[in-house]
mmCIF file of C-alpha atoms and ligand atoms in Angstrom:
data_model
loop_
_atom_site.group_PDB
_atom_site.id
_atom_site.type_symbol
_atom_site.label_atom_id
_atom_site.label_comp_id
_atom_site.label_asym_id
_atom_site.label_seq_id
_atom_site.Cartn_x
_atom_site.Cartn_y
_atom_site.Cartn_z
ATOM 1 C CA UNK A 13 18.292 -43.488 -62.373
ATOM 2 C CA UNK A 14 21.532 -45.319 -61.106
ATOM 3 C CA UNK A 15 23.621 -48.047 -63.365
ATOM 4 C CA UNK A 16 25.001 -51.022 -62.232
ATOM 5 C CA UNK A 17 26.849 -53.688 -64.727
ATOM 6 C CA UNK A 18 24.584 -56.623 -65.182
ATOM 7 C CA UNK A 19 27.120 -59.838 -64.063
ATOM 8 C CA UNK A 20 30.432 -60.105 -65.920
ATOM 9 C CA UNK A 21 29.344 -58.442 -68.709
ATOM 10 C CA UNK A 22 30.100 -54.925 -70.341
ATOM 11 C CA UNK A 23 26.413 -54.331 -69.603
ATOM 12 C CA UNK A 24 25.425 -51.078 -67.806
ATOM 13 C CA UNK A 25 21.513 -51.369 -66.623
ATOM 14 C CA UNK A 26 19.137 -49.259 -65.212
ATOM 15 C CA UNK A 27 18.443 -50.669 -61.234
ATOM 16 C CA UNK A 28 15.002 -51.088 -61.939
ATOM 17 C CA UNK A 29 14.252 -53.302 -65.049
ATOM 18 C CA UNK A 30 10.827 -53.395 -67.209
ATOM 19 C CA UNK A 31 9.180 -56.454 -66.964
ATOM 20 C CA UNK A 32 7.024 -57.120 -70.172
ATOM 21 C CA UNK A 33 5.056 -60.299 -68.896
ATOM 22 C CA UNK A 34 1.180 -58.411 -68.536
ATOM 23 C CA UNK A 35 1.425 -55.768 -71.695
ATOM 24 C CA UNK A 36 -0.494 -58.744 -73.817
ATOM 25 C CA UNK A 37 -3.733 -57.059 -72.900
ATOM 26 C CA UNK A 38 -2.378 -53.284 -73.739
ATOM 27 C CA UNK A 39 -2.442 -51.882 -77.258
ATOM 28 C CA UNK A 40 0.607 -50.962 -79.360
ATOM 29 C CA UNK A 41 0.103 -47.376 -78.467
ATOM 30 C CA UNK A 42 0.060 -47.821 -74.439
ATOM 31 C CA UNK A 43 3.440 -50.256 -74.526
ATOM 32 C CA UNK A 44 4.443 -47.584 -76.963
ATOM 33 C CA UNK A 45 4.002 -44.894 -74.012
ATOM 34 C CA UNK A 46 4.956 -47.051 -71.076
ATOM 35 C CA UNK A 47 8.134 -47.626 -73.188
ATOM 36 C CA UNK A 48 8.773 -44.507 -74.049
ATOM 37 C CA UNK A 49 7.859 -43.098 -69.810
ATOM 38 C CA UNK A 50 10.856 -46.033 -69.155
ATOM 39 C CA UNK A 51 13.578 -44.554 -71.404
ATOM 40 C CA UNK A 52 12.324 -40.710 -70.811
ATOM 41 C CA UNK A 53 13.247 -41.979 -66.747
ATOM 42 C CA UNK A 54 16.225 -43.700 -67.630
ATOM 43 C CA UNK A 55 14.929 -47.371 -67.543
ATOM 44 C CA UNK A 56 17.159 -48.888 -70.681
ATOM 45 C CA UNK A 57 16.268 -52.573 -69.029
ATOM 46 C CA UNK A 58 13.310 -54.703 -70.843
ATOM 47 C CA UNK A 59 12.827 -57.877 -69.759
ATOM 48 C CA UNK A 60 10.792 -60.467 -71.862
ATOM 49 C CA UNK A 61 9.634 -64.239 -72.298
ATOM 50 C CA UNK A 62 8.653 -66.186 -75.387
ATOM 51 C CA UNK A 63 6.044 -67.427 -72.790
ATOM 52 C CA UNK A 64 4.501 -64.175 -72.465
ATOM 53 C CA UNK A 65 0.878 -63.710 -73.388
ATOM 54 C CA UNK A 66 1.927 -66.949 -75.504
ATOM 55 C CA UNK A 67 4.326 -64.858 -77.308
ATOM 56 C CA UNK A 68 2.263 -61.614 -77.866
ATOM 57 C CA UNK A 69 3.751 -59.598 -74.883
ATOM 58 C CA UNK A 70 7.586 -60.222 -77.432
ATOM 59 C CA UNK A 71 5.457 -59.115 -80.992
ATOM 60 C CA UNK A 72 3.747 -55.624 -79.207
ATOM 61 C CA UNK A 73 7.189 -54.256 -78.323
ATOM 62 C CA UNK A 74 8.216 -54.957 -81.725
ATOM 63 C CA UNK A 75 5.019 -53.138 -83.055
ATOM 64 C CA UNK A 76 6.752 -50.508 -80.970
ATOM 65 C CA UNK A 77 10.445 -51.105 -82.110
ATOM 66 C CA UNK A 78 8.789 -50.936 -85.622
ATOM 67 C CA UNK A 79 7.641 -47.465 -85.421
ATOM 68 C CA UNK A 80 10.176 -45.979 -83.191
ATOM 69 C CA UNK A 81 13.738 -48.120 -84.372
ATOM 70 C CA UNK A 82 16.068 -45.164 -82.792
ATOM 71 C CA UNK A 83 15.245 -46.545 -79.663
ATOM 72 C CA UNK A 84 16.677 -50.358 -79.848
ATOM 73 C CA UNK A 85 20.098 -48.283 -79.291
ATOM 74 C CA UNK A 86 19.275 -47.569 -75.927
ATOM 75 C CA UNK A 87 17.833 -50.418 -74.740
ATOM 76 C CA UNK A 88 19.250 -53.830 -73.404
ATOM 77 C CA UNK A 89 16.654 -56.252 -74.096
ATOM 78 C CA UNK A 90 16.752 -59.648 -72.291
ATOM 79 C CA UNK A 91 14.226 -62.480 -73.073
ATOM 80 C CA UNK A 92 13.563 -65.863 -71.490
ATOM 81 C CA UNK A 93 13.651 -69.324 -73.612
ATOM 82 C CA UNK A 94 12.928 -73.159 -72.048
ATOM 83 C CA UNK A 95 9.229 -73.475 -70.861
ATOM 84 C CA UNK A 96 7.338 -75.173 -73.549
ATOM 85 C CA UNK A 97 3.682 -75.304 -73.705
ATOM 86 C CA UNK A 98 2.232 -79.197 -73.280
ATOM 87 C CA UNK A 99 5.769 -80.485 -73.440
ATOM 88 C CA UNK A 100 7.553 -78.987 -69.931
ATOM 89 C CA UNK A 101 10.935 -77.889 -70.555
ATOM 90 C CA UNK A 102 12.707 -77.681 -73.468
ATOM 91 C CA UNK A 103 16.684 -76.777 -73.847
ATOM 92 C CA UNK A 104 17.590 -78.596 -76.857
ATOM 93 C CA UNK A 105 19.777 -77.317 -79.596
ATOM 94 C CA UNK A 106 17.000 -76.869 -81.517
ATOM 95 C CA UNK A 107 14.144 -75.247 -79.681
ATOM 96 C CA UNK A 108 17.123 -72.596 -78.480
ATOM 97 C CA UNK A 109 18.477 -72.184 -82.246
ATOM 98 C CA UNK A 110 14.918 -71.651 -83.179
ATOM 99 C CA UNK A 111 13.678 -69.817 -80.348
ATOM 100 C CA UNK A 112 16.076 -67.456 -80.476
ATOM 101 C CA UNK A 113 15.323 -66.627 -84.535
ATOM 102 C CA UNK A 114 11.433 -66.569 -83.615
ATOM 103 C CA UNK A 115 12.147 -64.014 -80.698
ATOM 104 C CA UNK A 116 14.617 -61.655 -83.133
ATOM 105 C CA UNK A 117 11.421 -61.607 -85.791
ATOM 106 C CA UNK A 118 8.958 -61.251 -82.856
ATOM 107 C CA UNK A 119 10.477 -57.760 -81.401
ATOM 108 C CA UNK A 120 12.055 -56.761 -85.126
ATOM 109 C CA UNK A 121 15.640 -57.039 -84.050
ATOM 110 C CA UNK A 122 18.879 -58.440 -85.071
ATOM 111 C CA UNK A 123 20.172 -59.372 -81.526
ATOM 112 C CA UNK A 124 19.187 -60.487 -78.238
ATOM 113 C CA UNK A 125 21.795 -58.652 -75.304
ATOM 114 C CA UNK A 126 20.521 -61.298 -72.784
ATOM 115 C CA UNK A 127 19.204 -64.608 -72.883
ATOM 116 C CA UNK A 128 18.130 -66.522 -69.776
ATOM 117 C CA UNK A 129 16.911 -70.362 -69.593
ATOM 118 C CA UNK A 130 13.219 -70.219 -67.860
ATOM 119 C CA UNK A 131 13.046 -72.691 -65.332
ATOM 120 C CA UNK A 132 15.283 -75.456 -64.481
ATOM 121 C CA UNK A 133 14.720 -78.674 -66.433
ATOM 122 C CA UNK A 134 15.797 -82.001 -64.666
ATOM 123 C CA UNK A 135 16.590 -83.374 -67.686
ATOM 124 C CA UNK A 136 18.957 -80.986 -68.828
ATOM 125 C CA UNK A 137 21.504 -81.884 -71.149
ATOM 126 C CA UNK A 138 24.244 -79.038 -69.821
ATOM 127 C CA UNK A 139 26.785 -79.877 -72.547
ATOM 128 C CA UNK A 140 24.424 -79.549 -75.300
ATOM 129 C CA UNK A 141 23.204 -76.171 -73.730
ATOM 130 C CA UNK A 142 26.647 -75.368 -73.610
ATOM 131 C CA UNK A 143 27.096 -76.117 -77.809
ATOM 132 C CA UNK A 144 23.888 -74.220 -78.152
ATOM 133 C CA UNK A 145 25.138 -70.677 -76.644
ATOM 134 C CA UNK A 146 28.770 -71.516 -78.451
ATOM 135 C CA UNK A 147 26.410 -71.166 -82.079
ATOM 136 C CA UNK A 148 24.604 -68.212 -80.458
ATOM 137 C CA UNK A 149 27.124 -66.436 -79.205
ATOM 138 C CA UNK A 150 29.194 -66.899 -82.651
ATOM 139 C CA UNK A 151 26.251 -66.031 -84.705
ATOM 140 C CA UNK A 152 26.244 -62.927 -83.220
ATOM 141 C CA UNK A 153 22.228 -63.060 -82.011
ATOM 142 C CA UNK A 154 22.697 -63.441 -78.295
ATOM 143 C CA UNK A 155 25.530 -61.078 -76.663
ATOM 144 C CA UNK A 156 25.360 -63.099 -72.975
ATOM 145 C CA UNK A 157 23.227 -65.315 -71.361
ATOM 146 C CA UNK A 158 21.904 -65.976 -67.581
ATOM 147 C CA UNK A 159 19.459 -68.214 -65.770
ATOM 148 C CA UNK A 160 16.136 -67.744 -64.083
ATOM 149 C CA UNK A 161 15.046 -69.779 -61.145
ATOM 150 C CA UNK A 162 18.114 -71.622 -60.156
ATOM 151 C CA UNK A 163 19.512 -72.823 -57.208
ATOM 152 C CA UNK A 164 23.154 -72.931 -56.429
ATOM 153 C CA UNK A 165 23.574 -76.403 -57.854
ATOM 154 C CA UNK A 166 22.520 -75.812 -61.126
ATOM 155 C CA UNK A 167 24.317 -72.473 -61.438
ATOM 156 C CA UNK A 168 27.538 -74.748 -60.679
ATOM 157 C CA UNK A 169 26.784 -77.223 -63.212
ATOM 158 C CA UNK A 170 25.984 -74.001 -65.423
ATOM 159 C CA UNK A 171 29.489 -72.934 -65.031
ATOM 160 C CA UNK A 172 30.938 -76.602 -65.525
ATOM 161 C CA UNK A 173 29.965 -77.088 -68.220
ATOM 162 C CA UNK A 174 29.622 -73.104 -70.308
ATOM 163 C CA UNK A 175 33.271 -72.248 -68.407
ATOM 164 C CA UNK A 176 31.276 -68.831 -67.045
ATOM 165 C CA UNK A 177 28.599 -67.493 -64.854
ATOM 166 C CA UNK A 178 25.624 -66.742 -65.982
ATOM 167 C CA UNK A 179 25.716 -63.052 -66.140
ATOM 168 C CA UNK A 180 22.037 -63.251 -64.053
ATOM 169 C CA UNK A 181 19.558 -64.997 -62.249
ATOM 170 C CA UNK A 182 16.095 -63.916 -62.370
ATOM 171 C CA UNK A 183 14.297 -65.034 -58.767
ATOM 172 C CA UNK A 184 10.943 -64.651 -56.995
ATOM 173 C CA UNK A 185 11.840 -61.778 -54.466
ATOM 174 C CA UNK A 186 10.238 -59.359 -52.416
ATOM 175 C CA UNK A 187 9.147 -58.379 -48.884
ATOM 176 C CA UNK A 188 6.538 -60.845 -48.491
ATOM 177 C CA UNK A 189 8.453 -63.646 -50.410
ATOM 178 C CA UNK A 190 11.679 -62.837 -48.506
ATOM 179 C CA UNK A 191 13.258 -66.679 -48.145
ATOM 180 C CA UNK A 192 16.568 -66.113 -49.743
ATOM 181 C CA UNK A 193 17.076 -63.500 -46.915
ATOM 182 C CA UNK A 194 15.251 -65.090 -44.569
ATOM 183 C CA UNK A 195 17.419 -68.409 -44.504
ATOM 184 C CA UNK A 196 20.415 -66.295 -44.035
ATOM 185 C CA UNK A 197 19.319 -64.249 -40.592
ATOM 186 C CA UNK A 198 17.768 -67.580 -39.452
ATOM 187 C CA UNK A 199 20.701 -70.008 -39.951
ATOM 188 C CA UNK A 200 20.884 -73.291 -37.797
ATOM 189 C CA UNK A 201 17.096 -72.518 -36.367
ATOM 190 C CA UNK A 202 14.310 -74.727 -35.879
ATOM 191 C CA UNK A 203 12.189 -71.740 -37.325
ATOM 192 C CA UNK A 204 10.698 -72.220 -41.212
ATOM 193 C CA UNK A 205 12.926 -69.045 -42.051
ATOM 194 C CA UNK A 206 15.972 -71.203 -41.587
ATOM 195 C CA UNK A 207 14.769 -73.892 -44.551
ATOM 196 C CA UNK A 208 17.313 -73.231 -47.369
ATOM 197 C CA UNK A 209 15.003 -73.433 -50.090
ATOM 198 C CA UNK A 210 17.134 -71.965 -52.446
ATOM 199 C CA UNK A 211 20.702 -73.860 -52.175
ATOM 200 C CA UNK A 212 22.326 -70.373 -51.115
ATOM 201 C CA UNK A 213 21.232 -68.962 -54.452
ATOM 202 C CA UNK A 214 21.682 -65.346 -52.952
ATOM 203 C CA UNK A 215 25.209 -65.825 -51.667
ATOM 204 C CA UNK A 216 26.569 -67.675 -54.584
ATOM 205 C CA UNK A 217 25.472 -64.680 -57.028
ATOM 206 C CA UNK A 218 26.927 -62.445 -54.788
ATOM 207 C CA UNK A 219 30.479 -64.716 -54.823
ATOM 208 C CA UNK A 220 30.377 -65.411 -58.408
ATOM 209 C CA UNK A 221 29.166 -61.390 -59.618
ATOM 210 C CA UNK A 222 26.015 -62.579 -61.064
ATOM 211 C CA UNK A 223 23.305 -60.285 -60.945
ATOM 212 C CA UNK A 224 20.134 -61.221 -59.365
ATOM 213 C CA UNK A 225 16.879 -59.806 -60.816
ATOM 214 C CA UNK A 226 13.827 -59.883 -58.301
ATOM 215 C CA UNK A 227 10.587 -61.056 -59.491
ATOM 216 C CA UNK A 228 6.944 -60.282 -58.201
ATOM 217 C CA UNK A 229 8.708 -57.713 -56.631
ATOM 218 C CA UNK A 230 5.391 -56.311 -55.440
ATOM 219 C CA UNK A 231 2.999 -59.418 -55.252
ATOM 220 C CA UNK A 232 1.781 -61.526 -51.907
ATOM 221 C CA UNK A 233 1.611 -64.712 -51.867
ATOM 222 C CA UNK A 234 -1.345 -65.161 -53.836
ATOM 223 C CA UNK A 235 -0.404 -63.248 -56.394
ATOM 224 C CA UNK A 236 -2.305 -60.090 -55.819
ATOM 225 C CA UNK A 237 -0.267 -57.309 -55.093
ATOM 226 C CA UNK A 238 0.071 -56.498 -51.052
ATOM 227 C CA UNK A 239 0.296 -52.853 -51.686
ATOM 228 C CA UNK A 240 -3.121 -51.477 -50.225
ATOM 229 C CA UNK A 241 -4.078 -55.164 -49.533
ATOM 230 C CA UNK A 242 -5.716 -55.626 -46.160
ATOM 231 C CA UNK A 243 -4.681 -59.186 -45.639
ATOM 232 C CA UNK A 244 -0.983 -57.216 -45.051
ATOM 233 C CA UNK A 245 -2.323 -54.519 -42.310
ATOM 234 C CA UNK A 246 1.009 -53.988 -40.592
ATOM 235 C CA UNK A 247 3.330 -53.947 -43.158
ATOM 236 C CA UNK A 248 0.889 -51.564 -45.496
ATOM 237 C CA UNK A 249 1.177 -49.337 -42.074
ATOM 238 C CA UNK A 250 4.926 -49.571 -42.038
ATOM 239 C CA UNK A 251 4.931 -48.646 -45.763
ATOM 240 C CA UNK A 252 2.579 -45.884 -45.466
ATOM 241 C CA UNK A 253 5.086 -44.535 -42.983
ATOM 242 C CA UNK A 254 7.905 -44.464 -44.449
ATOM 243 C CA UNK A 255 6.463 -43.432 -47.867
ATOM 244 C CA UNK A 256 5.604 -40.153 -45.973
ATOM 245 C CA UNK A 257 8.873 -39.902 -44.809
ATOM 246 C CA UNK A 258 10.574 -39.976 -48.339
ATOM 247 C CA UNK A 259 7.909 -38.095 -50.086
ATOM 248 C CA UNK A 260 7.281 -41.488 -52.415
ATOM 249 C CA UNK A 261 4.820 -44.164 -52.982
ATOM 250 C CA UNK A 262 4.241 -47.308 -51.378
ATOM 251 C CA UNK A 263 5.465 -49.232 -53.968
ATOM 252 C CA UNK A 264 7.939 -47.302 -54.521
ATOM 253 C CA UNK A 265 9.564 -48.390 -50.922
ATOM 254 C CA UNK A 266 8.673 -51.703 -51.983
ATOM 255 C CA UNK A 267 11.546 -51.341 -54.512
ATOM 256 C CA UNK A 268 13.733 -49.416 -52.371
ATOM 257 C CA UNK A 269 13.497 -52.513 -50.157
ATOM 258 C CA UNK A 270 15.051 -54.389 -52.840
ATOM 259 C CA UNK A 271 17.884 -51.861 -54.319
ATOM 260 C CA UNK A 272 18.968 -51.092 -50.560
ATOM 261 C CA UNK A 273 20.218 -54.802 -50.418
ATOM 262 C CA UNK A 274 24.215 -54.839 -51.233
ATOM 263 C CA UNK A 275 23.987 -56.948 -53.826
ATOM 264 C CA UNK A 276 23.296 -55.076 -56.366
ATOM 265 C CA UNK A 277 19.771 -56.350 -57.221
ATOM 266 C CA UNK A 278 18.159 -55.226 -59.935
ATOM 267 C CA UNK A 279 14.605 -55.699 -59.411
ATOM 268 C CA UNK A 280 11.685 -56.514 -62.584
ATOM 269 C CA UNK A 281 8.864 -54.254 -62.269
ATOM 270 C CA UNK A 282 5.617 -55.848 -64.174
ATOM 271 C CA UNK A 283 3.802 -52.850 -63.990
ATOM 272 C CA UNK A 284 2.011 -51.653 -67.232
ATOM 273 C CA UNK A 285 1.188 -48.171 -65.946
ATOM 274 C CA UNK A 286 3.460 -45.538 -66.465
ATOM 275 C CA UNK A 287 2.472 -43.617 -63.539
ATOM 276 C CA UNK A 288 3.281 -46.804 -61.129
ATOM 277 C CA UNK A 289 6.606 -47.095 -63.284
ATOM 278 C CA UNK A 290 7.294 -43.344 -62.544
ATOM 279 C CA UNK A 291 6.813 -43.914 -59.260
ATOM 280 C CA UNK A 292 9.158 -46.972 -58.790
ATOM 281 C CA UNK A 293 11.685 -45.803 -60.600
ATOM 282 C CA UNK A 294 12.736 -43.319 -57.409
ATOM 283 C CA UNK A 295 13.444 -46.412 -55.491
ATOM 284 C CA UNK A 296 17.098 -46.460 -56.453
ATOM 285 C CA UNK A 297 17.647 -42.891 -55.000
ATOM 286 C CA UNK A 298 16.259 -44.273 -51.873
ATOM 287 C CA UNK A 299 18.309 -45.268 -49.217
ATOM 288 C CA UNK A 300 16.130 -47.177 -46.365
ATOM 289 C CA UNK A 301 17.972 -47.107 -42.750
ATOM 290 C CA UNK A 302 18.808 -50.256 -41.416
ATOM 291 C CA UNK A 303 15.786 -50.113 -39.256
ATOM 292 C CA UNK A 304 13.864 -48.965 -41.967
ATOM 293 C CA UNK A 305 14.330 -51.705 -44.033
ATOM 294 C CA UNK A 306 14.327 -54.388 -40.771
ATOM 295 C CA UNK A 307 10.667 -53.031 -40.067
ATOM 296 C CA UNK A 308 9.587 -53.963 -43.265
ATOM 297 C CA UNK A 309 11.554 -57.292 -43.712
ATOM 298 C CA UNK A 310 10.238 -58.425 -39.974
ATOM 299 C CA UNK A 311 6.488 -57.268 -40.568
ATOM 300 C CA UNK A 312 5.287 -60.809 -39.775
ATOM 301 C CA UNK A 313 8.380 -62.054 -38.335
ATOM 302 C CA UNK A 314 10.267 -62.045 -35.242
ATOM 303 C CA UNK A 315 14.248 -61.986 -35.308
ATOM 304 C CA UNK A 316 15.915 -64.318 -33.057
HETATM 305 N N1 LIG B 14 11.522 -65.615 -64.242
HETATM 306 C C1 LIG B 14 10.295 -65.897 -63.888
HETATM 307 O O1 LIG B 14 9.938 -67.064 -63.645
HETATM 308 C C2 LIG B 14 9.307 -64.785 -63.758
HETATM 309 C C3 LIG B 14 8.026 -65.029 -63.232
HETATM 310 C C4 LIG B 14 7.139 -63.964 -63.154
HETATM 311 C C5 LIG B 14 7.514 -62.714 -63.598
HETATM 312 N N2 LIG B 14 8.756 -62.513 -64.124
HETATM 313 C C6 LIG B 14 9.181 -61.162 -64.602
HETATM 314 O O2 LIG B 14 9.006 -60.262 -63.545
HETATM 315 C C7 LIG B 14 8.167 -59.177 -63.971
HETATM 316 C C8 LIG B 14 7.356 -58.716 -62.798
HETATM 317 O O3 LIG B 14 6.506 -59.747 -62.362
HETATM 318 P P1 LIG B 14 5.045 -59.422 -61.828
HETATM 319 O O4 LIG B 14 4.308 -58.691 -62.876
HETATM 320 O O5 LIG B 14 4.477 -60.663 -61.276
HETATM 321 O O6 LIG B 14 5.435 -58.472 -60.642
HETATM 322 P P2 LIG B 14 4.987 -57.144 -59.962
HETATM 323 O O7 LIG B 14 5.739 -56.012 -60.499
HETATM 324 O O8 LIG B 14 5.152 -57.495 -58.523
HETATM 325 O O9 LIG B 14 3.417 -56.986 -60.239
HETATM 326 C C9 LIG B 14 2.887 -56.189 -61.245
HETATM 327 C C10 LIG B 14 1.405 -56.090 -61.031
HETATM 328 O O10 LIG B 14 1.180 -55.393 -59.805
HETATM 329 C C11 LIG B 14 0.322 -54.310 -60.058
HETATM 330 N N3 LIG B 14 0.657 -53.156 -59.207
HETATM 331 C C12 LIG B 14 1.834 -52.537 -59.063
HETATM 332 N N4 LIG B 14 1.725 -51.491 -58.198
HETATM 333 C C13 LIG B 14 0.455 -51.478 -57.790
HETATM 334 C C14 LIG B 14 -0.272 -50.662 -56.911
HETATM 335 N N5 LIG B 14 0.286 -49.635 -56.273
HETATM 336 N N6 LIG B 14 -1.560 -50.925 -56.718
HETATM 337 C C15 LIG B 14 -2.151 -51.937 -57.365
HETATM 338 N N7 LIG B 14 -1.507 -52.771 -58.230
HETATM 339 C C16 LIG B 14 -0.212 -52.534 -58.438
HETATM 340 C C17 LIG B 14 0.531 -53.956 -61.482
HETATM 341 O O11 LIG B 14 -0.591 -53.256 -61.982
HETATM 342 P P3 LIG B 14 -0.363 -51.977 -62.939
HETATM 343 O O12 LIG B 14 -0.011 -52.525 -64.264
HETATM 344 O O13 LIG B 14 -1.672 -51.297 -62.912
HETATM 345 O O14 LIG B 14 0.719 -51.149 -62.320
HETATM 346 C C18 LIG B 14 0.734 -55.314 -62.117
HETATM 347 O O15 LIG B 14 -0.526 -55.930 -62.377
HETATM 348 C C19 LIG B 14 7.364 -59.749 -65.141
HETATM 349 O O16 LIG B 14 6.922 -58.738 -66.028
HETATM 350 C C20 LIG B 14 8.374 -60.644 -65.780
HETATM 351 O O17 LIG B 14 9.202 -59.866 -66.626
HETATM 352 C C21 LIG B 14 9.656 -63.520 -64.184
#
């Protein structure tokens, strides 16, 4: 497994990160062995929601932390706060304060290493977020904190008003939901590829050192995986290929797609299955050719 430093922090995490969102409908003793495949391969990255299976996905890993509590030590656990059920957003003092307390109980520890705001929330009152991570970061429950699913604008106001970066930002990303990449090989266009949807969020992580975590990393467009998926005939041939080459899985190039990018992505992997997660976490040690990695990027498009 290969380290990289998650942001500005002191942070050293795996390059491919757990994703804990679909464990809801495992038992305690299959998170306890996907957990335990992760660390034996070197994943120390968990990544979590209060959303999650409505909060279940958080309280199974701490069924697990509960029997095995040597292994908090080696993990860096991040969780997700902001997305409030019937209500929208919600980033008050309050909800975070809470939130955060609610999460510690949930997964039967004492601190949270990352904490990342959801979703944007139009409303957003950035200088009481602000306060609110000042009390967390003084009570000694949240070590840093990040954003999920911003654009450049509201990682600026972020920094305004905080006086950092967010250490990350968590964003949909993958070969078949490529627009952050897309936008940047298609500049000035008349081409869909060349709609900015993102307000540069790619570049100005890569300016600012803030780490961006790839979601879906393996999903289509509707949500079901491509891998094997018919509706994806050419790129499932060009994957097939060059898993042959590399002596991997599909979906394990489907990550290397990911950690081959400069940046330093470090990409979520929502599998549940330790044999998939085995399998992914080669990706890292795999480094696609340029053309390699073009083939797969351009499956359904054409360059200018
Ligand atoms: N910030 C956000 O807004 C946001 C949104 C969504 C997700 N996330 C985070 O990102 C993580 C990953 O998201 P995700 O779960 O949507 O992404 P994903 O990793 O792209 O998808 C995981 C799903 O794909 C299946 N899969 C993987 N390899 C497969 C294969 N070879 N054949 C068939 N199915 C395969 C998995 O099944 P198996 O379990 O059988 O492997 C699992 O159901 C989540 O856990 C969460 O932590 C963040």
């Amino acid at each position: 497994m290969k380290y990289v430093k998650l942001g500005n922090s002191d942070l050293l995490v795996s390059k491919v990160c757990l994703g804990c969102m679909r464990i809801a409908s495992k038992t305690v003793e299959e998170v306890e062995e996907l957990v335990k495949k992760a660390l034996d391969l070197g994943v120390n990255f968990f990544d979590h929601a209060d959303i999650y299976g409505d909060t279940t996905c958080e309280s199974i890993f701490g069924e697990v932390l509960k029997k095995h509590p040597d292994w908090r030590e080696k993990m860096i656990i991040q969780t997700k706060i902001g997305i409030v059920k019937g209500v929208m957003y919600d980033f008050s003092k309050e909800r975070f304060v809470n939130g955060v307390d609610d999460a510690l109980k949930r997964l039967n520890i004492s601190y949270i290493d990352v904490l990342l705001i959801h979703r944007p929330d139009a409303l957003t009152d950035w200088k009481e977020v602000s306060d609110t991570f000042k009390i967390l970061k003084e009570s000694g429950k949240v070590r840093y904190f990040g954003v999920s699913n911003m654009n450049r604008g509201q990682m600026e106001l972020f920094y305004k008003f905080c006086g950092f970066h967010p250490v990350a930002n968590q964003l949909r990303l993958s070969i078949t939901h490529s627009t952050m990449i897309d936008q940047g090989l298609f500049v000035n266009r008349m081409d869909n590829e060349s709609i900015g949807r993102s307000d540069g969020a790619l570049e100005y992580c890569y300016l600012n050192g803030i780490t961006v975590e790839p979601w879906s990393v393996v999903m289509g467009p509707e949500r079901v995986t491509f891998i094997d998926d018919p509706k994806f005939p050419v790129l499932n041939e060009r994957l097939d290929k060059l898993a042959k080459k590399y002596k991997v899985t599909k979906n394990c190039i489907a990550i290397a797609f990911l950690t081959r990018h400069p940046q330093d992505l470090v990409p979520i992997v929502g599998t549940t299955s330790p044999i998939h997660l085995t399998e992914m976490a080669d990706a890292p040690d795999i480094i696609l050719e340029k053309t390699e990695w073009y083939s797969l990027l351009l499956h359904n498009k054409v360059l200018p």
